[in-house]
Coordinates of C-alpha atoms and ligand atoms in Angstrom, one line a residue:
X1176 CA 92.5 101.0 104.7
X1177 CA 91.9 97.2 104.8
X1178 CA 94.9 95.4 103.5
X1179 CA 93.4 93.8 100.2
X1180 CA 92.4 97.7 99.4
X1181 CA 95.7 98.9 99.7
X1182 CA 97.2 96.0 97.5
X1183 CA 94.3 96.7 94.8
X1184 CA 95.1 100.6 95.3
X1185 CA 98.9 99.6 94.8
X1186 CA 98.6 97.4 91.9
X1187 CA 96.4 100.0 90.2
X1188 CA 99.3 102.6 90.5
X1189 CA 102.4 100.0 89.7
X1190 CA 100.3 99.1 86.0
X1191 CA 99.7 102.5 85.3
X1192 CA 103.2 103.8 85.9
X1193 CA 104.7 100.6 84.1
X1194 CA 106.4 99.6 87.0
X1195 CA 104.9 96.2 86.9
X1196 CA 104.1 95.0 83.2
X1197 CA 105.6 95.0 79.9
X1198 CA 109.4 94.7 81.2
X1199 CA 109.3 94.6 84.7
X1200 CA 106.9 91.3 85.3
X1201 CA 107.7 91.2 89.1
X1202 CA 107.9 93.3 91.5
X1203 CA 107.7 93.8 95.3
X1204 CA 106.3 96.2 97.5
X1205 CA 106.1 97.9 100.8
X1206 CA 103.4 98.9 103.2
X1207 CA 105.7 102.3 104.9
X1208 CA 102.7 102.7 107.5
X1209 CA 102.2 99.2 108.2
X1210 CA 106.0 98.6 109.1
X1211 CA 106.1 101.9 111.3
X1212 CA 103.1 100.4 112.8
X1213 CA 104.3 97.0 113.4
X1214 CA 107.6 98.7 114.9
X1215 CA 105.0 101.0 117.4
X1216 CA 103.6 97.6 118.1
X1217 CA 106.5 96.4 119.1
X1218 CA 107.6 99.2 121.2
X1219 CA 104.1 99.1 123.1
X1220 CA 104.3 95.7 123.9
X1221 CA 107.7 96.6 126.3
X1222 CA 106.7 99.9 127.0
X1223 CA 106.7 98.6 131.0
X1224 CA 110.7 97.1 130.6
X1225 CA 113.1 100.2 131.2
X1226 CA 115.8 99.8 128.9
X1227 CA 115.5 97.6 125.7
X1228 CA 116.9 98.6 122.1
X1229 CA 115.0 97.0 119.6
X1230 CA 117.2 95.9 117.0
X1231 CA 115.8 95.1 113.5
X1232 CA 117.2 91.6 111.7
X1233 CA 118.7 93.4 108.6
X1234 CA 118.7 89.5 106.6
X1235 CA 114.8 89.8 107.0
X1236 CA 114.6 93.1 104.9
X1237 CA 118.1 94.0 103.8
X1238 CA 117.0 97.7 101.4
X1239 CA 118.8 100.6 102.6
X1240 CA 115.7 102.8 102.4
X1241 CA 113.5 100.4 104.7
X1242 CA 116.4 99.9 107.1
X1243 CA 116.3 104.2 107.3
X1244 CA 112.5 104.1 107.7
X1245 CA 113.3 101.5 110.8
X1246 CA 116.2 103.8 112.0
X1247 CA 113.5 107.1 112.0
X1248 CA 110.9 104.4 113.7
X1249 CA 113.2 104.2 116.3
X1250 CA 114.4 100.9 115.7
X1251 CA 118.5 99.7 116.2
X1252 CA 119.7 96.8 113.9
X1253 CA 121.3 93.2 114.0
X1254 CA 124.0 92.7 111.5
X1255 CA 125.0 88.9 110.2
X1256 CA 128.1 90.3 107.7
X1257 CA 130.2 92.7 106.4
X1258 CA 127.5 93.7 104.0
X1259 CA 124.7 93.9 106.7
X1260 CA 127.2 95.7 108.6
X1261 CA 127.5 98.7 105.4
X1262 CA 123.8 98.8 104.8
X1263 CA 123.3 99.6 108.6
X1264 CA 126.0 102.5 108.6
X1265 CA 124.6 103.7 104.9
X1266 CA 120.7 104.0 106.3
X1267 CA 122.1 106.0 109.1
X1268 CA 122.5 103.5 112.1
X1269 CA 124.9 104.5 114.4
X1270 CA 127.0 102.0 115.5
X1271 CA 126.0 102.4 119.3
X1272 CA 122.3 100.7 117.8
X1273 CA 123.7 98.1 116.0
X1274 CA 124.9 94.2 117.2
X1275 CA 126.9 92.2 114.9
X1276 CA 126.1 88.3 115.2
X1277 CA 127.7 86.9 112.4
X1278 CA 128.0 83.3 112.5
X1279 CA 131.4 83.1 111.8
X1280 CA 132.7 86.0 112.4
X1281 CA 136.6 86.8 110.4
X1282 CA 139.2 89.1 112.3
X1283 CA 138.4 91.4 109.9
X1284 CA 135.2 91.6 111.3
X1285 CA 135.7 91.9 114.8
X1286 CA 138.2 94.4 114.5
X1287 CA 135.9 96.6 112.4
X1288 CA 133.1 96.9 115.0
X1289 CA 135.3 96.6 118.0
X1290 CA 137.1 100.0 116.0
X1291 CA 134.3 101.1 115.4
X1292 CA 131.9 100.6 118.8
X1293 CA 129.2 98.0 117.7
X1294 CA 128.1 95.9 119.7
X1295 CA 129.6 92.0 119.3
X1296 CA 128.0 88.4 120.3
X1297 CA 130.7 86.2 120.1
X1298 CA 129.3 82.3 118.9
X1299 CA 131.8 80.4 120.6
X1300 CA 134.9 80.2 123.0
X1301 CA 137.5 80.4 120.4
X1302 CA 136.1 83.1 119.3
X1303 CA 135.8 85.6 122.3
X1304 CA 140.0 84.0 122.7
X1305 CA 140.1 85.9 119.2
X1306 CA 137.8 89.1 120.7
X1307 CA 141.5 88.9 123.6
X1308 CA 143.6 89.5 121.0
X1309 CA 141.9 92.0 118.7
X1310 CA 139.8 94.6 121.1
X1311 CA 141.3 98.1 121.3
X1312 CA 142.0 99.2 124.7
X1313 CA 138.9 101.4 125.2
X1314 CA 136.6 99.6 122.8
X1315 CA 133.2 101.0 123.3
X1316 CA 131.9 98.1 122.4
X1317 CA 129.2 95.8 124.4
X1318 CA 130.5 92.5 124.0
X1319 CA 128.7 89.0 124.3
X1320 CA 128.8 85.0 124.3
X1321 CA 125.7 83.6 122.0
X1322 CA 125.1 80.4 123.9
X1323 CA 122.4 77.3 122.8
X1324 CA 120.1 76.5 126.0
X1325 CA 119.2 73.4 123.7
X1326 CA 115.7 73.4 124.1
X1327 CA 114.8 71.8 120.9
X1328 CA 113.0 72.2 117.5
X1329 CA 109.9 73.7 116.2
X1330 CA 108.4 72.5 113.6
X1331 CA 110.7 73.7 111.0
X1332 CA 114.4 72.0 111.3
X1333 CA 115.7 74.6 109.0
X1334 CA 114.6 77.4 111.0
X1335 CA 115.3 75.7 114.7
X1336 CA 119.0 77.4 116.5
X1337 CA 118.5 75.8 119.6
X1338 CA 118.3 71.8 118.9
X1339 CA 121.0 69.6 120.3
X1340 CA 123.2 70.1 117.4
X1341 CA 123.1 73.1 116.2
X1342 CA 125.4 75.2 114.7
X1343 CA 125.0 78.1 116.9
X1344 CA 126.5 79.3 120.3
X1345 CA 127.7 77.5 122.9
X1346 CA 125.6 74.1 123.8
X1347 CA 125.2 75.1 127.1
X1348 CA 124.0 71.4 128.1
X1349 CA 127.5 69.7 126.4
X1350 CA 129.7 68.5 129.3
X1351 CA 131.9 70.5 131.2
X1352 CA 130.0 73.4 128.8
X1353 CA 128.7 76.4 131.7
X1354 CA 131.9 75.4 133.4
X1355 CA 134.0 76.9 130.6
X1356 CA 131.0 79.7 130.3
X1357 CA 131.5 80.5 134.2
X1358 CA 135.4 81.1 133.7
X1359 CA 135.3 82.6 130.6
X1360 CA 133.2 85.2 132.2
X1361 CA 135.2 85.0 134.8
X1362 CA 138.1 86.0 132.9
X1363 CA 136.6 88.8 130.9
X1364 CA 135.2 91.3 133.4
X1365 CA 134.2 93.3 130.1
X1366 CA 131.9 90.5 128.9
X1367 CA 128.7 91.3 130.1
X1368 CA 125.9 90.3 127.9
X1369 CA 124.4 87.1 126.8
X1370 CA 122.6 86.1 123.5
X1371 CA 120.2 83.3 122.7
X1372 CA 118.3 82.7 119.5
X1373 CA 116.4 80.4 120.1
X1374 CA 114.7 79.7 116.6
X1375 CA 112.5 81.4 114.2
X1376 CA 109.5 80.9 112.2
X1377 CA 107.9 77.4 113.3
X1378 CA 109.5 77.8 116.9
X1379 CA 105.9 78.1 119.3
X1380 CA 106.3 81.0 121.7
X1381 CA 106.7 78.0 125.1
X1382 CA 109.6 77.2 123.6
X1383 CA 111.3 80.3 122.9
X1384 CA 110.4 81.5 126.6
X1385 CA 112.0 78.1 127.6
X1386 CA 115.1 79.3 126.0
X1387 CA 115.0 82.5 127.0
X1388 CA 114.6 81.7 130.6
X1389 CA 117.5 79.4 131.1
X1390 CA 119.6 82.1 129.6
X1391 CA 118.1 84.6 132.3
X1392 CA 119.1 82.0 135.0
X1393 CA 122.6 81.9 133.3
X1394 CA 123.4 85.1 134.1
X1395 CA 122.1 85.0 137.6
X1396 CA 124.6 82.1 137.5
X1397 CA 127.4 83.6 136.5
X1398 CA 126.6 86.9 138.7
X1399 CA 126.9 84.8 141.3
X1400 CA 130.0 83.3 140.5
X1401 CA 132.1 86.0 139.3
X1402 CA 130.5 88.0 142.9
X1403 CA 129.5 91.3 141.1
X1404 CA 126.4 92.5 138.6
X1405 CA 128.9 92.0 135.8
X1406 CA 126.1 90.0 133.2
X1407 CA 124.1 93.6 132.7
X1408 CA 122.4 93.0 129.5
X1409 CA 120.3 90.0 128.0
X1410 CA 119.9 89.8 123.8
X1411 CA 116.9 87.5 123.4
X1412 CA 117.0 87.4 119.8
X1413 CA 113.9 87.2 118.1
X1414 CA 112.0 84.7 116.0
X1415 CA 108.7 85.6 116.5
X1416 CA 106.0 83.3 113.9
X1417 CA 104.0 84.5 111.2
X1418 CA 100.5 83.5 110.3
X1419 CA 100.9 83.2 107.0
X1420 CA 97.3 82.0 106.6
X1421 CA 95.7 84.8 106.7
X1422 CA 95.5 88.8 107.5
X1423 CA 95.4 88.8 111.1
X1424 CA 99.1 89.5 113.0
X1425 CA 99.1 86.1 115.6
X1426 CA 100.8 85.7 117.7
X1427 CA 101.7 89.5 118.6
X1428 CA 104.7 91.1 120.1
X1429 CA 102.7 91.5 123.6
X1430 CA 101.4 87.5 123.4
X1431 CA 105.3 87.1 123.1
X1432 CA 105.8 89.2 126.4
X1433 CA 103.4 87.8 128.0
X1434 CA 104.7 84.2 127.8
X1435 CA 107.7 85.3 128.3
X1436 CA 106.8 86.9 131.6
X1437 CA 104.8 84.1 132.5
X1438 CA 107.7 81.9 132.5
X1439 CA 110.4 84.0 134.1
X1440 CA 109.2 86.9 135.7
X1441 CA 112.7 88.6 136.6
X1442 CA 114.2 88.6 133.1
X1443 CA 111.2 91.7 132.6
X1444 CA 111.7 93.6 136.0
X1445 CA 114.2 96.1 134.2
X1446 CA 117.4 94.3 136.4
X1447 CA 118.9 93.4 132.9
X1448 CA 118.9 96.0 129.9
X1449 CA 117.2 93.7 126.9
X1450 CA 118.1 93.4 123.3
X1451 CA 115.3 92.1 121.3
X1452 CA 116.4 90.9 117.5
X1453 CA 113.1 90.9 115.0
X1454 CA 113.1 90.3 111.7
X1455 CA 110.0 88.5 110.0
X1456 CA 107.4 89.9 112.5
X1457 CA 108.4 93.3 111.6
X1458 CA 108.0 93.1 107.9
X1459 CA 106.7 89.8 106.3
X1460 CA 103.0 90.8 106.3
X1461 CA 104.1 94.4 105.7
X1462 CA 105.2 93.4 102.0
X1463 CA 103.9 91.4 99.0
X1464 CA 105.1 90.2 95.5
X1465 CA 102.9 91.3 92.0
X1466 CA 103.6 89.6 88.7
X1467 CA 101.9 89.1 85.6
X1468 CA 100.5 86.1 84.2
X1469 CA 102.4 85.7 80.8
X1470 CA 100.9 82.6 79.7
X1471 CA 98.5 80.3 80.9
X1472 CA 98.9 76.5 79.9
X1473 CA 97.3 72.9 80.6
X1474 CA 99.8 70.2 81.7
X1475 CA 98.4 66.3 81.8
X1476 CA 95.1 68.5 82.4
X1477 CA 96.1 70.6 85.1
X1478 CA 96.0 74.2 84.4
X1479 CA 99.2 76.2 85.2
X1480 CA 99.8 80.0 85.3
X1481 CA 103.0 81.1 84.2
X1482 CA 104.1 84.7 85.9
X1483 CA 108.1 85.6 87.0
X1484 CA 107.3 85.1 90.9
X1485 CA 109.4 82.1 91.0
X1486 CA 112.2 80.6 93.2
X1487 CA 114.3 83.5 92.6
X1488 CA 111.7 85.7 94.7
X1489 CA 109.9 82.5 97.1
X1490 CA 113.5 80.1 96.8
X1491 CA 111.6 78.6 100.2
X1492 CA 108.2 77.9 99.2
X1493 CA 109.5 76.6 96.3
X1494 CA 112.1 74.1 97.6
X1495 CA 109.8 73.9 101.0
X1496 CA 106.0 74.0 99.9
X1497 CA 105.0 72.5 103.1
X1498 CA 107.1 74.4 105.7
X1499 CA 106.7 77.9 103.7
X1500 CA 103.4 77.7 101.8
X1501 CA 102.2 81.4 100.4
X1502 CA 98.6 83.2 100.4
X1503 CA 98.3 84.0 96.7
X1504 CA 95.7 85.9 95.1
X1505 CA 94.5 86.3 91.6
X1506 CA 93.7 90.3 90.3
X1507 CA 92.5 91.2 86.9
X1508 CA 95.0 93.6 84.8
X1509 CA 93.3 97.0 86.6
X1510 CA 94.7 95.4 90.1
X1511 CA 91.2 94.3 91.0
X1512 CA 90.6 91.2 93.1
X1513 CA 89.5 88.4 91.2
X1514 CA 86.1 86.8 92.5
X1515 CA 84.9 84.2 90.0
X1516 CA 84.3 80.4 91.2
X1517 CA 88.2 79.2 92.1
X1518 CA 89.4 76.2 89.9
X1519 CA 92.6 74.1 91.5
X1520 CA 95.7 75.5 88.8
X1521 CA 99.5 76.2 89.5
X1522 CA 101.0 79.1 89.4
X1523 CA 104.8 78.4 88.1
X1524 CA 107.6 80.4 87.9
X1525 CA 110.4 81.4 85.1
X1526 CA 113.7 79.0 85.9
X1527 CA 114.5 76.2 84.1
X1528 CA 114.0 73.8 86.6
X1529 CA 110.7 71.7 86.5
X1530 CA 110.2 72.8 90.7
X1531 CA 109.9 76.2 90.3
X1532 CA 106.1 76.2 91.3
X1533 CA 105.2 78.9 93.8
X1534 CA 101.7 76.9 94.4
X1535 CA 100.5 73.1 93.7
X1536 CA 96.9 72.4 92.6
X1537 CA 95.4 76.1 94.0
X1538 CA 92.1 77.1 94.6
X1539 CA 92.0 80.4 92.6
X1540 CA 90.0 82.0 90.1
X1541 CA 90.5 81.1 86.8
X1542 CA 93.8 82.9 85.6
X1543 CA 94.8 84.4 82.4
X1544 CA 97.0 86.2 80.8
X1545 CA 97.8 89.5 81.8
X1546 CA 95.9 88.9 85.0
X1547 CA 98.5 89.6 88.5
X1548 CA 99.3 87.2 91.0
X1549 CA 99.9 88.6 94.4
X1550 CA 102.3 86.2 97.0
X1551 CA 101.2 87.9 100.4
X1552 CA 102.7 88.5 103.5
X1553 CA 106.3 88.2 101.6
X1554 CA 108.0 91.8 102.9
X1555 CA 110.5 89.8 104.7
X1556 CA 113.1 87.3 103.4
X1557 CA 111.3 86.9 99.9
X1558 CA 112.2 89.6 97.4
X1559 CA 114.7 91.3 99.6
X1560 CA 116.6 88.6 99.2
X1561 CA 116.6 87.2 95.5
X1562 CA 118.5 84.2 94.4
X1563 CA 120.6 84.6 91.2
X1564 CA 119.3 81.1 89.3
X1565 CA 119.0 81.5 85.5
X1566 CA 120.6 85.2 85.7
X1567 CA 117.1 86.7 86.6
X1568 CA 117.0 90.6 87.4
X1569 CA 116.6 91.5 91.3
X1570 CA 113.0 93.1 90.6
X1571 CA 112.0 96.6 91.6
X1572 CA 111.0 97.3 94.9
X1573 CA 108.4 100.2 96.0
X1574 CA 107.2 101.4 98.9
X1575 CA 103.3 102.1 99.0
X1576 CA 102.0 105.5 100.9
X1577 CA 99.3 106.9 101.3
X1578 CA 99.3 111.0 100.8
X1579 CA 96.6 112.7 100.6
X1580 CA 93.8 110.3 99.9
X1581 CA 96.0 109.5 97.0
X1582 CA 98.3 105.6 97.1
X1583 CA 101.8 106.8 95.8
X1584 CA 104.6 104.3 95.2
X1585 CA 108.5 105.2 95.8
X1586 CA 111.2 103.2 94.6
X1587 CA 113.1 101.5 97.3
X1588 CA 115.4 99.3 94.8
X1589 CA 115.7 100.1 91.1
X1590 CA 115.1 97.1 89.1
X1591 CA 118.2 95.5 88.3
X1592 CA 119.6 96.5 84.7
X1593 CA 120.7 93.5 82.6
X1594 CA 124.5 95.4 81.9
X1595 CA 124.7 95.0 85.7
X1596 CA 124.3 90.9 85.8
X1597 CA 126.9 91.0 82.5
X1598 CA 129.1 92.9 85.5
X1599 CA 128.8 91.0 88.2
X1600 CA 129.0 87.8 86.5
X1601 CA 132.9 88.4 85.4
X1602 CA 131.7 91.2 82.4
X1603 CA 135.2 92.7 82.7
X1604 CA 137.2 89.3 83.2
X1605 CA 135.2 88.4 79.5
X1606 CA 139.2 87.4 77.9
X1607 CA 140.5 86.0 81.0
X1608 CA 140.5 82.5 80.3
X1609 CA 141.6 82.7 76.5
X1610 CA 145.2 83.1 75.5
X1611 CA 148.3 80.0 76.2
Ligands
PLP3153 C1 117.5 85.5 111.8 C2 117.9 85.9 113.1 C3 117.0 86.8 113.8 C4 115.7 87.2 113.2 O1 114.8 86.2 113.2 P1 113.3 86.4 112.8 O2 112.7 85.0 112.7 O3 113.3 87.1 111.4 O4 112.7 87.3 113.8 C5 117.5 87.3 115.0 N1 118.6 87.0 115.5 C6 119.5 86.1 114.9 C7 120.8 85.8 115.6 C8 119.1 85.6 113.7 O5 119.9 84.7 113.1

């Protein structure tokens, strides 16, 4: 089925089951076949390197039920946090699939998957000194330096690991930097992988291979060095773009491999075991966000569509228009596309904050109320991860399949129930600040 059917098909099912309307005015959805057919394309596209485990970003789409879907696919995972870390184990992960890269990673942290056998990228020096102390004796667990080959910025600071300054790794170009690599491996003949990240959306696939292949040569590096095969596994991170413009997947995970074999051969002839870290390329064009139009308005003569798809659902497009611009389309209540003559409007938000416009001056057909919006390509890092302005619900989340000629929806995440925000907004400390 062509992706504007489906999302017609889905929309027709979510307003007559009530799961998008009166009450639940945004929600988000799923593609299930499209994700386990983005993961097949991914697996295709390194069918020819021996030994690579394909871990999933959890940030990108943190919902237990998708991360399970991605588990069945085959897929491992790449935890940030402690939470990450507990939605991996609850969709069945086990812990030999996962790799935890928290930024600043607590001893807390590193002794739980050191204890427990994941997989560990340490982001600096001090850090692996804290790894010394803290790893069990026969820790299963691969560990591995994160390290910043510097190569520089795409197009989207925000989004860039690998600039001069970054927070992340080790800056492998700072002085006396790969000498303190070299001896920390040295040191640490059970350190034997090494990490790069080296940006994500914005970052053109030349520059990520650029990255990439100075951390290939860095192992060869410090193989040679330490005088043993003791560097046996590469984690390349992931990061690769999304053409948010329109349906097409570009570029795809075998464009990725085949720049990245273009510019360093070796790092694909199966010498190193790979880890690969995708988040966005896995899932943002598998999802989109539905709301309804509640009112319509004129502003100083511009028209504006009022719907609850706002920064709570899009907080980047909102706060970034340029950098994170969204496809939106405009669907009559029934779900079905919207095809008379397009008039420049805005379609705003619900926060109290005068910003909150998910798109300036767009060429749509003429909205009204109780017509949809749909924000495409928005299954990764858009409702999965809602911001908690103005106290708005987390929406409901389904997954869309197709059984039997027949589009069925599946929850994934309940709406949020308003005597849950009363909770975890301090509900049960309500008299704690009365009293002498
Ligand atoms: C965010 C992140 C990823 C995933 O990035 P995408 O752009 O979603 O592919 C992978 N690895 C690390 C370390 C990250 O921080």
């Amino acid at each position: 089925m062509l992706h504007q059917e489906k999302v017609q098909a889905a929309l027709r099912k979510a307003t007559t089951e009530g799961v998008l309307g009166e009450g639940h005015p945004v929600a988000g959805f799923i593609d299930v076949q499209g994700v386990r057919d983005s993961v097949t394309a991914l697996h295709d596209a390194f069918a020819h390197v021996p030994d690579v485990l394909h871990a999933f970003a959890v940030k990108a789409c943190p919902l237990v039920p998708v991360l399970r879907l991605l588990a069945d696919a085959g897929m491992g995972c790449e935890v940030a946090s402690p939470g990450e870390t507990r939605l991996a184990l609850a969709a069945g992960f086990t812990p030999e699939r996962m790799v935890l890269d928290s930024p600043a990673k607590t001893r807390a942290e590193i002794r739980e998957a050191l204890t427990l056998g994941i997989a560990l990228n340490a982001d600096n020096l001090t850090e692996l000194d804290r790894v010394d102390a803290l790893r069990p004796q026969h820790s299963r667990s691969v560990i591995g330096l994160r390290v910043n080959p510097q190569v520089g910025a795409g197009t989207i600071a925000a989004m860039s690991t690998a600039t001069h300054h970054s927070k992340f790794g080790v800056a492998l170009d700072d002085p006396g930097a790969r000498a303190r690599v070299l001896e920390a491996f040295l040191r640490r003949p059970w350190l034997t992988r090494l990490h790069a990240h080296v940006g994500s959306q914005g970052c053109p696939l030349p520059l990520i291979a650029k990255g990439l292949a100075a951390l290939h040569r860095l192992a060869e590096d410090i193989n040679a060095y330490v005088g043993r095969r003791q560097v046996t596994s590469l984690d390349l991170g992931g990061g690769l773009p999304v053409n948010f413009s329109d349906d097409t997947t570009m570029p795809t995970f075998k464009d990725y491999v085949r720049v990245l074999a273009d510019a360093e051969p070796a790092l694909l002839d199966g010498r190193y075991e790979l880890v690969t870290e995708f988040g966005r390329s896995l899932l943002a064009k598998n999802g989109f966000t539905a709301a309804v139009v509640e009112y319509v308005k004129t502003s100083g003569g511009r028209r504006i569509a009022l719907t609850h798809a706002g920064a709570q659902v899009a907080t980047r497009t909102v706060f970034m228009p340029e950098a994170w611009p969204v496809r939106i389309t405009g669907h009559a209540p029934d779900g079905v596309l919207k095809t008379t003559p397009a008039v420049p409007q805005d379609v705003a938000g619900p926060l109290c904050f005068a910003g909150d416009v998910v798109a300036h001056e767009r060429l749509l057909p003429e909205l009204s109320e109780g017509d949809l919006v749909v924000l495409h390509d928005t299954g990764a890092y858009y409702f999965s991860a809602p911001w908690a302005y103005n106290s708005l619900p987390r929406p409901g989340v389904y997954g869309v399949l197709h059984r039997a000629g027949d589009t069925v929806l599946v929850p994934v995440r309940s709406p949020q129930p308003v005597e849950e925000l009363v909770e975890e907004s301090g509900g049960c400390h309500a008299e704690a600040l009365l009293g002498p």
